Amino acid sequence: MKIAFSLIALVAAMPATAEESRQLDAHEHGVGTLNIAIEGTNVAMEFHAPGADIVGFEYAAESDTDLAAIDAAVAILGAPLELFVLPDAASCSVVDAQAELEGEDEHDDHAEDDHNDAGDEDHEDHADEAGHTEFHAEYILTCDSPDALTGITFAYFEAFPNAQEVEVQIITATGAQAFEVERDAPVLNLER
Amino acid sequence: MILRLSIASLFARALTVGMTVLAIALSVALFLGVEKVRTGAKASFADTISGTDLIVGARSGSVQLLLYSVFRIGNATNNVTWESYQDIASRSDVEWIVPISLGDSHRQFRVMGTTTAFFEHYKYRQGRSLAVSDGAIMDDLFDTVIGADVAATLGYSVGDPIVVAHGLASFSEHKDQPFRVSGILEKTGTPVDRTVIVSLEAIEAIHVDWQSGAQVPGQSTPADVIRQMELTPTAITAALVGVESPLQTFALQRAINEYDEEPLLAILPGVALQELWGIVGIAETALLAVSAMVVVTALIGMMATIFSSLNERRREMAIFRAMGARPLTILSMLVLEAMVMAAVGALLGMIILYVGLFIAQPILDSAFGLWLPIDAPSLREVWVILAVICAGAIVSMVPAFRAYRMSVADGMMVKT
């Protein structure tokens, strides 16, 4: 009885606690993040980009063209070596690649004005339907000669015209480093 | 021949030349000094922490958390509950975790509560471990390990009793719980040198008789009773984390950042340092630009003195010309004079810099924890000196060319 009661109490309490904690991630249009961790021949990559950068909209897609755009984007994001071109000498291959679109449930007032100029009524509409969306992708690669990973060419900017910048964090045996790669100079040099 | 003439001529005007040389010397010393401080500060910051994959603390900013937890400067971040710490520590991707608890002080030095794992996992200067120069790592509740600067400044040796104060100011000292120095660490050039390290339990023990920051009057729990007490900490300031595999770092970082029960922040120390340097970098460049302008000013000052010397040397030039010196000889003599001045100035600047470094090194180290290595001049510094000499030559071209054109006509004419 006591156990049953505490179970009920626990279940009853769960939605309440879920509602009490409210937090949101950073969301900056035009800026994606790419995290790379290298250990031996294993390379793990994570990529996040706002929906605005990838497909140009962040409302919940309903029309066929919007849905098709999302599908196409997810397909492109599923091929990491085409987006983030690694040197041939490193001979990297993809072990696993996953890409998806994630919406954010929580959404307070729309602070940014820069990303939607469609007019006020339209603005309110989509603020009700959905908030910001983000594309997430995770990749696992193996590189036969990781020492040859001397740079990354961001073909990503050619694939997605709305993307302006990628913040890159790289963890290697020597520690963590951060870089910024911009559309104007889409090549990241890792040689020191 | 020309060089000898130049030098003799410079000696003849020793006072003005000396002033010009001094101006150049000071400007060069300033420029190279700024450069030294800049690279020294950067290296000494970057060397402070290595081998730690993540620093976890209350949600604030990455730079603030780094500055407070590692460098113990800036504003205090919020504390992290012991429960959250336990949650993170029990994750499978965490290889090791070292809690840090700040907030008390001993004289002007910070007291840091931690576990003995700190000595094992805290690394500085590309993976060097802390080493005990005297005594041993604490193993009793009231044992403390002190940094090299603490020992040197306060004259402590192993076995000495010390009193830990509540808060940073020592207006209310925890007089009842006398701690004992159990070990002194070797000098590291990091903030650890200026830290008194105690166990997490000791931090709790200090506060046994204290309620809301003040001692309960007439109450003093004997040390023996405290030893019997349950001294599990309720909160820590931050934690250093090592991950099992670098591949899991980002996942662990995200998990901590999205931890529902408490707003936490996990930062990559290297990235936070870079971020910090991105902010400081602007001021740094401005400082360098200002000191470069000082060098330029000194060189222009030299040009002005050469110009004014042309007037008093009209006769001299004319006599040279009359004796058969070609205009080019006059020009090269003036340029050479300027180059000698610039070279002597630059070398004197180097000497001033090194003398200054010898004097300032211990002061900077103890006051700011900034260690400026005294090395032989780097290639970059040699280039700076060559650049100053060249700039001196170029600047002197202007008055020299004037002398080149005027020398005969000017000096030969009888003026009344």
Coordinates of C-alpha atoms in Angstrom, one line a residue:
Chain A
M1 CA 0.0 0.0 0.0
K2 CA 2.7 2.4 1.1
I3 CA 4.8 1.5 -2.0
A4 CA 1.8 1.9 -4.3
F5 CA 1.0 5.3 -2.7
S6 CA 4.6 6.6 -3.1
L7 CA 4.5 5.4 -6.7
I8 CA 1.4 7.3 -7.4
A9 CA 2.9 10.3 -5.7
L10 CA 6.0 10.0 -7.9
V11 CA 4.0 9.7 -11.1
A12 CA 1.8 12.6 -10.0
A13 CA 4.9 14.7 -9.2
M14 CA 6.6 14.0 -12.4
P15 CA 4.7 16.3 -14.8
A16 CA 4.9 19.0 -12.1
T17 CA 8.7 18.9 -11.9
A18 CA 8.9 18.7 -15.7
E19 CA 7.0 21.9 -15.9
E20 CA 9.0 23.7 -13.2
S21 CA 12.3 23.3 -15.0
R22 CA 12.2 25.6 -18.1
Q23 CA 15.4 26.0 -20.1
L24 CA 16.3 26.7 -23.7
D25 CA 19.4 26.4 -25.7
A26 CA 21.1 29.2 -27.4
H27 CA 19.7 29.9 -30.9
E28 CA 21.5 32.2 -33.3
H29 CA 20.4 32.4 -36.9
G30 CA 23.2 32.1 -39.4
V31 CA 25.5 30.3 -37.0
G32 CA 25.9 26.5 -36.8
T33 CA 28.1 24.6 -34.4
L34 CA 30.4 21.7 -35.3
N35 CA 32.0 19.7 -32.5
I36 CA 34.8 17.3 -33.5
A37 CA 36.5 14.9 -31.1
I38 CA 39.4 12.8 -32.3
E39 CA 40.8 9.8 -30.5
G40 CA 43.2 7.6 -32.4
T41 CA 41.6 6.8 -35.7
N42 CA 38.1 7.5 -34.4
V43 CA 36.5 10.8 -35.2
A44 CA 33.1 11.8 -33.7
M45 CA 31.3 14.8 -35.0
E46 CA 28.2 16.7 -34.0
F47 CA 26.6 19.3 -36.0
H48 CA 23.8 21.7 -35.0
A49 CA 22.3 24.4 -37.2
P50 CA 19.2 26.5 -36.9
G51 CA 16.4 25.6 -39.3
A52 CA 16.6 29.0 -40.9
D53 CA 20.1 28.3 -42.0
I54 CA 19.3 25.0 -43.6
V55 CA 15.8 25.3 -45.1
G56 CA 15.1 29.0 -44.6
F57 CA 12.1 28.6 -42.3
E58 CA 11.5 27.4 -38.8
Y59 CA 7.7 27.0 -38.7
A60 CA 6.2 23.5 -38.6
A61 CA 6.3 22.4 -42.2
E62 CA 2.9 21.5 -43.6
S63 CA 3.0 22.2 -47.3
D64 CA 4.5 19.6 -49.6
T65 CA 7.3 21.9 -50.7
D66 CA 8.4 22.6 -47.2
L67 CA 8.3 18.9 -46.2
A68 CA 10.3 18.1 -49.3
A69 CA 12.8 20.8 -48.4
I70 CA 13.3 19.2 -45.0
D71 CA 13.7 15.8 -46.4
A72 CA 16.2 17.0 -48.9
A73 CA 18.1 18.8 -46.2
V74 CA 18.2 15.8 -43.9
A75 CA 19.5 13.7 -46.8
I76 CA 22.3 16.3 -47.5
L77 CA 23.2 16.4 -43.8
G78 CA 23.5 12.6 -43.8
A79 CA 26.6 12.8 -46.0
P80 CA 29.2 14.5 -43.7
L81 CA 32.2 14.1 -46.0
E82 CA 30.4 16.1 -48.7
L83 CA 29.7 19.0 -46.3
F84 CA 32.9 19.0 -44.3
V85 CA 35.5 18.0 -46.7
L86 CA 38.5 16.3 -45.0
P87 CA 41.9 15.9 -46.7
D88 CA 42.2 12.8 -48.9
A89 CA 45.4 11.8 -47.2
A90 CA 43.6 11.2 -44.0
S91 CA 41.4 8.6 -45.9
C92 CA 38.3 9.0 -43.7
S93 CA 35.2 7.0 -44.1
V94 CA 31.7 7.3 -42.5
V95 CA 30.8 4.6 -40.0
D96 CA 27.5 6.2 -38.9
A97 CA 25.7 9.3 -39.8
Q98 CA 22.4 10.5 -38.5
A99 CA 20.6 13.7 -39.1
E100 CA 17.2 15.0 -38.0
L101 CA 15.1 18.1 -37.4
E102 CA 14.3 19.0 -33.9
G103 CA 11.8 21.5 -32.8
E104 CA 11.8 23.3 -29.5
D105 CA 8.7 23.0 -27.5
E106 CA 9.2 25.8 -25.2
H107 CA 9.1 29.2 -26.8
D108 CA 8.6 32.5 -25.3
D109 CA 8.4 35.8 -27.1
H110 CA 10.2 36.2 -30.3
A111 CA 13.1 38.4 -29.5
E112 CA 14.9 38.3 -32.9
D113 CA 13.5 40.5 -35.5
D114 CA 16.0 39.7 -38.2
H115 CA 14.8 36.4 -39.4
N116 CA 11.3 36.9 -40.5
D117 CA 10.1 39.9 -42.4
A118 CA 6.8 38.4 -43.5
G119 CA 4.7 40.8 -41.6
D120 CA 3.0 41.0 -38.2
E121 CA 0.0 38.7 -38.7
D122 CA 2.2 36.0 -40.2
H123 CA 4.6 36.4 -37.4
E124 CA 2.1 35.8 -34.7
D125 CA 0.7 32.8 -36.5
H126 CA 3.9 31.0 -36.6
A127 CA 4.9 32.0 -33.1
D128 CA 1.9 30.1 -32.0
E129 CA 2.6 27.0 -34.0
A130 CA 6.2 26.3 -33.3
G131 CA 9.3 28.0 -32.1
H132 CA 12.8 27.6 -33.3
T133 CA 13.8 24.4 -35.0
E134 CA 17.2 23.0 -35.3
F135 CA 18.9 20.4 -37.4
H136 CA 21.0 18.0 -35.5
A137 CA 23.4 15.6 -37.0
E138 CA 25.9 13.1 -35.5
Y139 CA 28.6 11.4 -37.4
I140 CA 31.1 8.8 -36.5
L141 CA 34.1 8.5 -38.9
T142 CA 37.2 6.5 -39.0
C143 CA 40.4 8.0 -40.5
D144 CA 43.3 5.7 -41.4
S145 CA 45.8 8.5 -40.8
P146 CA 44.3 11.0 -38.4
D147 CA 47.6 12.9 -38.5
A148 CA 46.8 14.0 -42.0
L149 CA 43.7 15.9 -40.7
T150 CA 45.2 19.2 -41.4
G151 CA 42.2 21.1 -42.5
I152 CA 38.5 21.1 -43.3
T153 CA 36.9 22.7 -46.3
F154 CA 33.3 23.8 -45.6
A155 CA 31.4 22.9 -48.7
Y156 CA 28.5 23.3 -46.3
F157 CA 28.2 26.9 -47.2
E158 CA 27.7 26.1 -50.8
A159 CA 25.0 23.5 -49.9
F160 CA 23.1 25.9 -47.7
P161 CA 23.0 29.5 -48.9
N162 CA 21.5 30.9 -45.6
A163 CA 24.3 29.6 -43.4
Q164 CA 26.9 32.3 -42.6
E165 CA 29.1 30.9 -39.9
V166 CA 30.1 27.7 -38.2
E167 CA 31.6 27.6 -34.7
V168 CA 34.0 24.7 -34.6
Q169 CA 35.3 23.1 -31.4
I170 CA 37.9 20.4 -31.8
I171 CA 39.2 18.1 -29.1
T172 CA 42.4 16.2 -29.8
A173 CA 44.9 14.5 -27.6
T174 CA 46.5 18.0 -27.0
G175 CA 43.3 19.6 -25.7
A176 CA 40.4 21.6 -26.9
Q177 CA 40.4 24.4 -29.4
A178 CA 37.8 26.7 -30.9
F179 CA 37.6 28.2 -34.3
E180 CA 35.1 30.3 -36.3
V181 CA 34.6 29.5 -40.0
E182 CA 32.8 32.0 -42.1
R183 CA 31.3 32.0 -45.5
D184 CA 33.9 34.3 -46.9
A185 CA 36.7 32.0 -45.8
P186 CA 35.3 28.5 -45.8
V187 CA 38.5 26.6 -45.1
L188 CA 39.6 25.7 -41.6
N189 CA 43.4 25.2 -41.2
L190 CA 44.3 22.9 -38.3
E191 CA 48.0 23.1 -38.9
R192 CA 50.0 25.1 -36.4
Chain B
M1 CA 86.3 56.6 -42.9
I2 CA 82.8 58.0 -43.0
L3 CA 81.9 55.9 -40.0
R4 CA 84.7 57.3 -38.0
L5 CA 83.8 60.8 -39.0
S6 CA 80.1 60.1 -38.0
I7 CA 81.0 58.7 -34.7
A8 CA 83.4 61.5 -33.9
S9 CA 80.8 64.0 -34.9
L10 CA 78.2 62.3 -32.7
F11 CA 80.6 62.4 -29.7
A12 CA 81.2 66.1 -30.4
R13 CA 77.4 66.7 -29.8
A14 CA 77.2 64.2 -26.9
L15 CA 74.4 65.8 -25.0
T16 CA 71.8 66.2 -27.7
V17 CA 72.7 62.8 -29.2
G18 CA 72.6 61.2 -25.8
M19 CA 69.0 62.5 -25.3
T20 CA 67.9 61.3 -28.7
V21 CA 69.5 57.9 -28.0
L22 CA 67.8 57.7 -24.6
A23 CA 64.4 58.5 -26.2
I24 CA 64.9 55.7 -28.7
A25 CA 66.1 53.3 -26.0
L26 CA 63.1 53.9 -23.8
S27 CA 60.7 53.5 -26.6
V28 CA 62.3 50.3 -27.7
A29 CA 62.3 49.0 -24.2
L30 CA 58.6 49.8 -23.8
F31 CA 57.7 48.1 -27.1
L32 CA 59.7 45.0 -26.3
G33 CA 58.5 45.0 -22.7
V34 CA 54.8 45.1 -23.8
E35 CA 55.5 42.3 -26.1
K36 CA 57.2 40.3 -23.3
V37 CA 54.3 40.9 -20.9
R38 CA 51.8 40.0 -23.6
T39 CA 53.4 36.6 -24.5
G40 CA 54.3 35.9 -20.9
A41 CA 50.8 36.5 -19.7
K42 CA 49.4 34.4 -22.5
A43 CA 51.7 31.5 -21.8
S44 CA 51.3 31.6 -18.1
F45 CA 47.5 31.6 -18.4
A46 CA 47.5 28.8 -20.9
D47 CA 49.9 26.7 -18.7
T48 CA 47.7 26.9 -15.7
I49 CA 45.4 24.0 -16.4
S50 CA 45.9 21.0 -18.6
G51 CA 44.6 17.5 -18.7
T52 CA 41.2 18.5 -17.4
D53 CA 38.5 17.8 -20.0
L54 CA 35.6 19.8 -18.5
I55 CA 35.1 22.2 -15.7
V56 CA 31.6 22.0 -14.1
G57 CA 30.0 24.8 -12.1
A58 CA 26.8 26.7 -11.7
R59 CA 25.5 28.2 -14.9
S60 CA 27.2 31.5 -15.5
G61 CA 29.6 32.2 -18.3
S62 CA 32.5 30.1 -19.4
V63 CA 35.0 32.8 -18.8
Q64 CA 33.6 33.6 -15.4
L65 CA 33.6 30.0 -14.3
L66 CA 37.1 29.4 -15.6
L67 CA 38.5 32.6 -13.9
Y68 CA 36.9 31.8 -10.6
S69 CA 37.5 28.1 -10.3
V70 CA 41.0 27.9 -11.8
F71 CA 42.4 31.4 -11.4
R72 CA 40.4 32.4 -8.3
I73 CA 39.8 35.9 -9.7
G74 CA 36.6 37.6 -10.7
N75 CA 33.2 37.2 -9.2
A76 CA 32.2 34.0 -7.3
T77 CA 29.9 31.7 -9.2
N78 CA 27.0 30.1 -7.4
N79 CA 27.6 26.9 -5.6
V80 CA 26.6 23.4 -6.9
T81 CA 24.7 21.1 -4.7
W82 CA 26.4 17.9 -3.5
E83 CA 23.6 15.8 -5.0
S84 CA 24.3 17.2 -8.5
Y85 CA 28.0 16.6 -8.0
Q86 CA 27.2 13.0 -7.0
D87 CA 25.0 12.6 -10.1
I88 CA 27.7 13.7 -12.4
A89 CA 30.4 11.7 -10.6
S90 CA 28.4 8.5 -11.0
R91 CA 28.0 8.8 -14.7
S92 CA 29.8 6.1 -16.7
D93 CA 31.6 8.5 -19.0
V94 CA 33.3 10.3 -16.1
E95 CA 36.7 8.9 -15.5
W96 CA 37.6 11.1 -12.6
I97 CA 36.1 14.1 -10.9
V98 CA 37.7 16.5 -8.4
P99 CA 35.4 18.8 -6.4
I100 CA 36.6 22.3 -5.5
S101 CA 35.1 24.4 -2.7
L102 CA 36.2 28.0 -2.4
G103 CA 35.0 30.9 -0.2
D104 CA 37.3 30.9 2.9
S105 CA 40.7 32.5 3.2
H106 CA 43.8 32.4 5.2
R107 CA 45.4 35.9 5.5
Q108 CA 45.4 37.1 1.8
F109 CA 45.4 33.6 0.4
R110 CA 42.4 31.6 -0.7
V111 CA 41.5 28.3 1.0
M112 CA 40.4 25.6 -1.3
G113 CA 38.6 22.5 -0.2
T114 CA 39.1 19.5 -2.3
T115 CA 39.9 15.8 -2.2
T116 CA 43.3 14.1 -2.5
A117 CA 42.4 13.3 -6.1
F118 CA 43.2 16.9 -6.8
F119 CA 46.9 16.2 -6.4
E120 CA 46.6 13.3 -8.8
H121 CA 44.6 14.9 -11.5
Y122 CA 45.4 18.6 -11.5
K123 CA 48.0 19.2 -14.2
Y124 CA 49.7 22.3 -15.3
R125 CA 52.2 23.2 -18.1
Q126 CA 51.4 20.4 -20.5
G127 CA 50.7 17.6 -18.1
R128 CA 53.0 18.3 -15.1
S129 CA 51.7 17.1 -11.8
L130 CA 51.9 18.9 -8.5
A131 CA 54.7 17.8 -6.3
V132 CA 55.2 18.1 -2.5
S133 CA 58.5 19.8 -1.8
D134 CA 58.3 19.3 2.0
G135 CA 56.0 17.2 4.2
A136 CA 53.1 15.1 2.8
I137 CA 49.7 15.4 1.3
M138 CA 47.0 15.9 4.0
D139 CA 45.5 12.9 5.5
D140 CA 44.0 14.2 8.7
L141 CA 40.9 16.3 8.9
F142 CA 42.9 19.4 10.1
D143 CA 45.8 19.0 7.7
T144 CA 46.5 21.6 5.1
V145 CA 48.8 21.6 2.1
I146 CA 50.0 25.1 1.2
G147 CA 51.3 26.5 -2.1
A148 CA 54.9 27.7 -2.4
D149 CA 54.0 31.4 -2.2
V150 CA 51.9 30.9 0.9
A151 CA 54.8 29.2 2.6
A152 CA 57.3 31.8 1.4
T153 CA 55.2 34.9 2.2
L154 CA 54.0 33.8 5.6
G155 CA 57.1 31.9 6.6
Y156 CA 55.4 28.6 7.3
S157 CA 57.0 25.3 7.5
V158 CA 55.6 21.8 8.0
G159 CA 53.9 21.3 11.3
D160 CA 53.0 25.0 11.9
P161 CA 49.4 25.7 13.1
I162 CA 47.3 28.0 11.0
V163 CA 43.9 29.6 11.3
V164 CA 41.4 29.7 8.5
A165 CA 39.2 32.7 8.2
H166 CA 35.6 32.8 7.1
G167 CA 35.1 34.7 3.8
L168 CA 37.8 36.5 2.1
A169 CA 38.3 39.3 4.7
S170 CA 39.7 38.1 7.9
F171 CA 37.4 40.0 10.1
S172 CA 36.0 36.9 11.6
E173 CA 38.6 34.2 12.0
H174 CA 37.8 30.6 12.8
K175 CA 40.0 30.6 15.8
D176 CA 38.7 27.4 17.3
Q177 CA 39.8 25.0 14.7
P178 CA 43.5 25.2 14.3
F179 CA 44.8 23.6 11.2
R180 CA 48.3 22.3 10.7
V181 CA 50.5 22.5 7.7
S182 CA 51.2 19.0 6.6
G183 CA 52.9 19.7 3.3
I184 CA 54.3 22.5 1.1
L185 CA 54.0 22.2 -2.7
E186 CA 56.7 23.0 -5.1
K187 CA 56.5 26.2 -7.0
T188 CA 54.3 25.9 -10.1
G189 CA 53.7 29.4 -11.4
T190 CA 50.0 28.8 -11.2
P191 CA 47.3 30.0 -8.7
V192 CA 48.0 26.9 -6.7
D193 CA 51.1 28.6 -5.3
R194 CA 48.8 31.1 -3.6
T195 CA 46.3 28.6 -2.2
V196 CA 45.8 26.8 1.0
I197 CA 44.4 23.4 0.3
V198 CA 42.3 21.5 2.8
S199 CA 39.9 18.6 2.5
L200 CA 36.2 19.2 1.7
E201 CA 35.3 17.8 5.2
A202 CA 37.6 20.4 6.8
I203 CA 35.6 23.2 5.1
E204 CA 32.5 21.7 6.7
A205 CA 34.3 21.4 10.0
I206 CA 35.3 25.1 10.0
H207 CA 31.6 26.0 9.9
V208 CA 30.3 23.6 12.6
D209 CA 29.8 26.3 15.2
W210 CA 28.9 29.0 12.7
Q211 CA 25.4 30.0 11.7
S212 CA 24.7 32.4 8.9
G213 CA 28.3 33.7 8.8
A214 CA 28.7 34.5 12.5
Q215 CA 29.9 32.4 15.4
V216 CA 27.3 31.2 17.8
P217 CA 28.3 32.9 21.1
G218 CA 29.7 30.7 23.8
Q219 CA 29.6 27.6 21.6
S220 CA 32.8 25.9 20.6
T221 CA 32.9 22.4 19.6
P222 CA 36.1 20.6 20.5
A223 CA 38.1 19.2 17.6
D224 CA 37.6 15.6 18.9
V225 CA 33.8 16.0 18.7
I226 CA 34.1 17.4 15.2
R227 CA 36.1 14.4 14.2
Q228 CA 33.1 12.2 15.2
M229 CA 30.6 14.3 13.2
E230 CA 29.2 13.5 9.8
L231 CA 31.0 16.1 7.6
T232 CA 29.5 15.5 4.2
P233 CA 29.6 18.7 2.2
T234 CA 26.3 20.2 1.1
A235 CA 27.8 22.2 -1.7
I236 CA 30.9 22.7 -3.8
T237 CA 32.0 25.5 -6.0
A238 CA 33.1 23.6 -9.1
A239 CA 34.5 20.3 -10.2
L240 CA 37.2 19.3 -12.6
V241 CA 36.2 16.4 -14.8
G242 CA 38.2 13.9 -16.9
V243 CA 36.3 11.8 -19.4
E244 CA 36.8 8.2 -20.3
S245 CA 37.3 9.0 -23.9
P246 CA 37.6 12.3 -25.7
L247 CA 34.9 11.2 -28.0
Q248 CA 32.4 11.4 -25.1
T249 CA 33.4 14.9 -24.1
F250 CA 30.8 16.8 -26.1
A251 CA 28.0 14.4 -25.1
L252 CA 28.9 14.7 -21.4
Q253 CA 29.1 18.5 -21.8
R254 CA 25.7 18.6 -23.3
A255 CA 24.2 16.3 -20.7
I256 CA 25.5 18.6 -17.9
N257 CA 24.4 21.7 -19.6
E258 CA 20.9 20.3 -20.0
Y259 CA 20.8 18.8 -16.5
D260 CA 17.2 19.4 -15.4
E261 CA 17.5 19.4 -11.6
E262 CA 20.0 22.2 -11.4
P263 CA 21.3 24.8 -13.9
L264 CA 24.9 23.7 -14.4
L265 CA 27.5 24.7 -16.9
A266 CA 30.3 22.5 -18.3
I267 CA 33.1 24.2 -20.1
L268 CA 36.1 23.1 -22.1
P269 CA 39.0 24.8 -20.4
G270 CA 41.0 25.3 -23.6
V271 CA 38.1 26.9 -25.4
A272 CA 37.2 29.1 -22.5
L273 CA 40.9 30.3 -22.4
Q274 CA 40.7 31.1 -26.1
E275 CA 37.5 33.0 -25.5
L276 CA 39.1 34.9 -22.7
W277 CA 42.0 35.7 -25.0
G278 CA 39.7 36.8 -27.7
I279 CA 38.4 39.5 -25.3
V280 CA 41.8 40.5 -24.0
G281 CA 43.3 40.4 -27.4
I282 CA 41.8 43.7 -28.5
A283 CA 43.3 45.6 -25.6
E284 CA 46.5 43.7 -26.2
T285 CA 46.7 44.9 -29.8
A286 CA 45.9 48.4 -28.8
L287 CA 48.7 48.4 -26.2
L288 CA 51.1 47.1 -28.8
A289 CA 50.0 49.8 -31.3
V290 CA 50.5 52.5 -28.7
S291 CA 54.0 51.3 -27.9
A292 CA 54.8 51.1 -31.6
M293 CA 53.7 54.7 -31.9
V294 CA 56.1 55.7 -29.1
V295 CA 58.9 54.2 -31.1
V296 CA 57.8 56.2 -34.2
T297 CA 57.6 59.4 -32.0
A298 CA 61.2 58.8 -30.8
L299 CA 62.4 58.4 -34.4
I300 CA 60.6 61.6 -35.5
G301 CA 62.3 63.3 -32.5
M302 CA 65.6 62.1 -33.9
M303 CA 64.7 63.6 -37.2
A304 CA 64.0 66.9 -35.6
T305 CA 67.3 66.9 -33.8
I306 CA 69.1 66.2 -37.1
F307 CA 67.2 69.0 -38.8
S308 CA 68.2 71.5 -36.1
S309 CA 71.8 70.2 -36.1
L310 CA 72.0 71.0 -39.8
N311 CA 71.8 74.6 -38.9
E312 CA 74.7 74.6 -36.5
R313 CA 76.7 72.3 -38.8
R314 CA 76.4 74.5 -41.9
R315 CA 80.1 75.5 -41.7
E316 CA 81.2 71.9 -41.0
M317 CA 79.3 70.7 -44.1
A318 CA 80.7 73.4 -46.2
I319 CA 84.3 72.7 -45.1
F320 CA 83.7 69.0 -45.9
R321 CA 82.6 69.9 -49.4
A322 CA 85.4 72.4 -49.9
M323 CA 87.9 69.7 -48.9
G324 CA 86.5 67.5 -51.7
A325 CA 83.7 65.5 -50.1
R326 CA 81.0 64.7 -52.6
P327 CA 77.4 65.6 -51.7
L328 CA 76.8 61.8 -51.5
T329 CA 79.4 61.6 -48.8
I330 CA 77.6 64.2 -46.8
L331 CA 74.3 62.4 -47.2
S332 CA 75.7 59.0 -46.2
M333 CA 77.5 60.5 -43.3
L334 CA 74.2 61.9 -41.9
V335 CA 72.3 58.7 -42.6
L336 CA 75.1 56.7 -40.9
E337 CA 74.9 59.0 -37.9
A338 CA 71.2 58.4 -37.6
M339 CA 71.7 54.6 -37.9
V340 CA 74.4 54.6 -35.2
M341 CA 72.0 56.5 -33.0
A342 CA 69.1 54.2 -33.7
A343 CA 71.3 51.1 -33.2
V344 CA 72.8 52.3 -29.9
G345 CA 69.3 53.4 -28.8
A346 CA 67.8 50.0 -29.7
L347 CA 70.6 48.1 -27.9
L348 CA 70.4 50.3 -24.9
G349 CA 66.6 49.6 -25.0
M350 CA 67.4 45.9 -24.8
I351 CA 69.7 46.5 -21.9
I352 CA 67.0 48.6 -20.1
L353 CA 64.5 45.8 -20.8
Y354 CA 66.6 43.1 -19.4
V355 CA 67.6 45.1 -16.3
G356 CA 63.9 45.9 -15.9
L357 CA 62.9 42.3 -16.3
F358 CA 65.4 41.2 -13.6
I359 CA 64.0 43.8 -11.2
A360 CA 60.3 43.2 -12.1
Q361 CA 60.2 39.5 -12.5
P362 CA 59.9 38.6 -8.8
I363 CA 57.5 41.5 -8.2
L364 CA 55.2 40.5 -11.0
D365 CA 55.4 36.9 -10.0
S366 CA 54.3 37.5 -6.4
A367 CA 51.8 40.3 -7.1
F368 CA 50.1 38.9 -10.2
G369 CA 51.3 35.4 -10.6
L370 CA 52.7 36.4 -13.9
W371 CA 56.0 34.7 -14.7
L372 CA 58.0 36.4 -17.4
P373 CA 60.9 34.2 -18.5
I374 CA 64.2 35.9 -19.1
D375 CA 65.4 34.4 -22.4
A376 CA 67.9 35.4 -24.9
P377 CA 66.4 37.8 -27.4
S378 CA 64.1 36.0 -29.8
L379 CA 64.3 36.3 -33.5
R380 CA 61.3 38.6 -33.4
E381 CA 63.1 41.0 -31.1
V382 CA 66.1 41.0 -33.4
W383 CA 63.8 41.9 -36.2
V384 CA 62.3 44.7 -34.1
I385 CA 65.8 46.1 -33.6
L386 CA 66.7 45.8 -37.2
A387 CA 63.4 47.5 -38.1
V388 CA 64.2 50.4 -35.7
I389 CA 67.6 50.9 -37.3
C390 CA 66.2 50.8 -40.8
A391 CA 63.4 53.2 -39.8
G392 CA 66.1 55.5 -38.3
A393 CA 67.9 55.4 -41.7
I394 CA 64.8 56.2 -43.6
V395 CA 63.7 59.0 -41.3
S396 CA 67.2 60.6 -41.5
M397 CA 67.0 60.6 -45.3
V398 CA 64.8 63.7 -45.1
P399 CA 67.3 66.0 -43.4
A400 CA 70.2 64.3 -45.1
F401 CA 68.8 65.0 -48.5
R402 CA 68.3 68.6 -47.5
A403 CA 72.0 68.8 -46.5
Y404 CA 72.9 67.1 -49.8
R405 CA 71.3 69.9 -51.8
M406 CA 72.3 72.8 -49.6
S407 CA 75.8 72.0 -48.4
V408 CA 77.9 74.1 -50.7
A409 CA 75.7 77.1 -51.4
D410 CA 74.5 77.4 -47.8
G411 CA 77.7 77.3 -45.9
M412 CA 80.0 79.2 -48.3
M413 CA 78.0 82.3 -48.4
V414 CA 79.1 84.9 -46.0
K415 CA 76.2 85.9 -43.8
T416 CA 76.1 88.8 -41.6

